[in-house]
Amino acid sequence: MKRTEIKSYSLEEMKDKYIGKLGTLEREAYEYELRMEMLGKMIKAARLERNLTQEQLGQLVGVQKSQISKLENSSNSATIDTVFKVFKALKADIHFNVTIENQYLQLV
């Protein structure tokens, strides 16, 4: 009986093959959408942790409930100002990491 070896692939290899290599427009669009989706999930999780409805959070931020829904479902690009207001209303800290050519930038 002949034994066949199964090749396994890393997630990065799969993304390179099916989405595009880092730096390509397709991959950049994918990575951006992924980050926006994660941001939406973080907003929703923080809102639920604070026991707020979308409408209540919208009132705290000064936007309509529909805007909060769009943020949570990453169906629109939020301004950085709106994101800051949302997290401030949720009494949550935001931390940013900036990386250039695999090196973290730090403010001193």
mmCIF file of C-alpha atoms in Angstrom:
data_model
loop_
_atom_site.group_PDB
_atom_site.id
_atom_site.type_symbol
_atom_site.label_atom_id
_atom_site.label_comp_id
_atom_site.label_asym_id
_atom_site.label_seq_id
_atom_site.Cartn_x
_atom_site.Cartn_y
_atom_site.Cartn_z
ATOM 1 C CA MET A 1 0.000 0.000 0.000
ATOM 2 C CA LYS A 2 1.432 3.348 -1.078
ATOM 3 C CA ARG A 3 1.423 6.074 1.540
ATOM 4 C CA THR A 4 0.675 9.600 0.351
ATOM 5 C CA GLU A 5 2.034 12.513 2.267
ATOM 6 C CA ILE A 6 -0.359 15.373 2.847
ATOM 7 C CA LYS A 7 1.130 18.827 2.464
ATOM 8 C CA SER A 8 0.001 21.407 4.997
ATOM 9 C CA TYR A 9 0.059 25.158 4.452
ATOM 10 C CA SER A 10 0.299 28.048 6.881
ATOM 11 C CA LEU A 11 -2.368 30.733 6.969
ATOM 12 C CA GLU A 12 0.108 33.205 5.451
ATOM 13 C CA GLU A 13 0.823 30.815 2.558
ATOM 14 C CA MET A 14 -2.906 30.396 1.939
ATOM 15 C CA LYS A 15 -3.493 34.162 2.004
ATOM 16 C CA ASP A 16 -0.558 34.692 -0.369
ATOM 17 C CA LYS A 17 -1.952 32.101 -2.776
ATOM 18 C CA TYR A 18 -5.675 32.921 -2.697
ATOM 19 C CA ILE A 19 -5.807 36.619 -1.766
ATOM 20 C CA GLY A 20 -2.477 37.966 -2.935
ATOM 21 C CA LYS A 21 0.970 38.615 -1.576
ATOM 22 C CA LEU A 22 1.609 41.395 0.936
ATOM 23 C CA GLY A 23 1.795 44.735 -0.820
ATOM 24 C CA THR A 24 -0.667 43.870 -3.584
ATOM 25 C CA LEU A 25 -3.884 45.870 -3.865
ATOM 26 C CA GLU A 26 -5.999 42.780 -3.246
ATOM 27 C CA ARG A 27 -4.127 41.874 -0.072
ATOM 28 C CA GLU A 28 -4.151 45.453 1.212
ATOM 29 C CA ALA A 29 -7.943 45.626 0.686
ATOM 30 C CA TYR A 30 -8.373 42.305 2.489
ATOM 31 C CA GLU A 31 -6.198 43.381 5.438
ATOM 32 C CA TYR A 32 -8.054 46.721 5.686
ATOM 33 C CA GLU A 33 -11.454 45.003 5.731
ATOM 34 C CA LEU A 34 -10.202 42.591 8.366
ATOM 35 C CA ARG A 35 -8.999 45.443 10.595
ATOM 36 C CA MET A 36 -12.315 47.274 10.180
ATOM 37 C CA GLU A 37 -14.210 44.116 11.081
ATOM 38 C CA MET A 38 -12.082 43.651 14.206
ATOM 39 C CA LEU A 39 -12.658 47.285 15.173
ATOM 40 C CA GLY A 40 -16.413 46.777 14.814
ATOM 41 C CA LYS A 41 -16.290 43.658 16.975
ATOM 42 C CA MET A 42 -14.302 45.517 19.638
ATOM 43 C CA ILE A 43 -16.816 48.369 19.679
ATOM 44 C CA LYS A 44 -19.719 45.951 20.012
ATOM 45 C CA ALA A 45 -18.004 43.932 22.758
ATOM 46 C CA ALA A 46 -17.207 47.097 24.739
ATOM 47 C CA ARG A 47 -20.777 48.386 24.280
ATOM 48 C CA LEU A 48 -22.248 45.121 25.520
ATOM 49 C CA GLU A 49 -19.805 45.088 28.447
ATOM 50 C CA ARG A 50 -21.180 48.509 29.420
ATOM 51 C CA ASN A 51 -24.775 47.230 29.006
ATOM 52 C CA LEU A 52 -25.603 49.904 26.445
ATOM 53 C CA THR A 53 -27.895 49.673 23.446
ATOM 54 C CA GLN A 54 -26.732 51.029 20.116
ATOM 55 C CA GLU A 55 -29.178 53.884 20.581
ATOM 56 C CA GLN A 56 -27.783 54.752 24.033
ATOM 57 C CA LEU A 57 -24.208 54.695 22.742
ATOM 58 C CA GLY A 58 -25.258 56.831 19.786
ATOM 59 C CA GLN A 59 -26.733 59.407 22.171
ATOM 60 C CA LEU A 60 -23.502 59.492 24.195
ATOM 61 C CA VAL A 61 -21.453 59.989 21.033
ATOM 62 C CA GLY A 62 -23.875 62.347 19.291
ATOM 63 C CA VAL A 63 -24.697 60.090 16.331
ATOM 64 C CA GLN A 64 -27.713 58.075 15.253
ATOM 65 C CA LYS A 65 -28.194 54.420 16.244
ATOM 66 C CA SER A 66 -27.718 53.504 12.579
ATOM 67 C CA GLN A 67 -24.179 54.949 12.659
ATOM 68 C CA ILE A 68 -23.289 52.729 15.635
ATOM 69 C CA SER A 69 -24.777 49.735 13.830
ATOM 70 C CA LYS A 70 -22.716 50.515 10.729
ATOM 71 C CA LEU A 71 -19.553 50.811 12.849
ATOM 72 C CA GLU A 72 -20.199 47.488 14.560
ATOM 73 C CA ASN A 73 -20.938 45.754 11.273
ATOM 74 C CA SER A 74 -18.007 47.472 9.533
ATOM 75 C CA SER A 75 -20.294 48.548 6.735
ATOM 76 C CA ASN A 76 -18.889 52.056 6.606
ATOM 77 C CA SER A 77 -15.547 53.680 7.149
ATOM 78 C CA ALA A 78 -15.615 55.658 10.351
ATOM 79 C CA THR A 79 -13.568 58.748 10.870
ATOM 80 C CA ILE A 80 -10.881 58.477 13.510
ATOM 81 C CA ASP A 81 -12.730 61.221 15.384
ATOM 82 C CA THR A 82 -15.881 59.090 15.607
ATOM 83 C CA VAL A 83 -13.880 56.062 16.736
ATOM 84 C CA PHE A 84 -12.253 58.136 19.502
ATOM 85 C CA LYS A 85 -15.649 59.477 20.596
ATOM 86 C CA VAL A 86 -17.112 55.970 20.706
ATOM 87 C CA PHE A 87 -14.325 54.586 22.867
ATOM 88 C CA LYS A 88 -14.373 57.673 25.093
ATOM 89 C CA ALA A 89 -18.136 57.212 25.608
ATOM 90 C CA LEU A 90 -17.448 53.563 26.465
ATOM 91 C CA LYS A 91 -14.737 54.667 28.913
ATOM 92 C CA ALA A 92 -12.277 52.443 27.061
ATOM 93 C CA ASP A 93 -8.633 53.107 26.217
ATOM 94 C CA ILE A 94 -7.324 52.730 22.686
ATOM 95 C CA HIS A 95 -3.734 51.763 21.966
ATOM 96 C CA PHE A 96 -2.154 52.119 18.550
ATOM 97 C CA ASN A 97 0.895 50.332 17.238
ATOM 98 C CA VAL A 98 2.730 51.682 14.247
ATOM 99 C CA THR A 99 5.154 49.404 12.440
ATOM 100 C CA ILE A 100 7.446 50.417 9.613
ATOM 101 C CA GLU A 101 9.454 47.683 7.942
ATOM 102 C CA ASN A 102 8.937 45.304 10.879
ATOM 103 C CA GLN A 103 10.072 47.893 13.453
ATOM 104 C CA TYR A 104 7.675 49.345 16.039
ATOM 105 C CA LEU A 105 7.662 53.109 16.279
ATOM 106 C CA GLN A 106 7.573 54.462 19.799
ATOM 107 C CA LEU A 107 7.015 57.999 20.982
ATOM 108 C CA VAL A 108 9.460 59.017 23.647
#
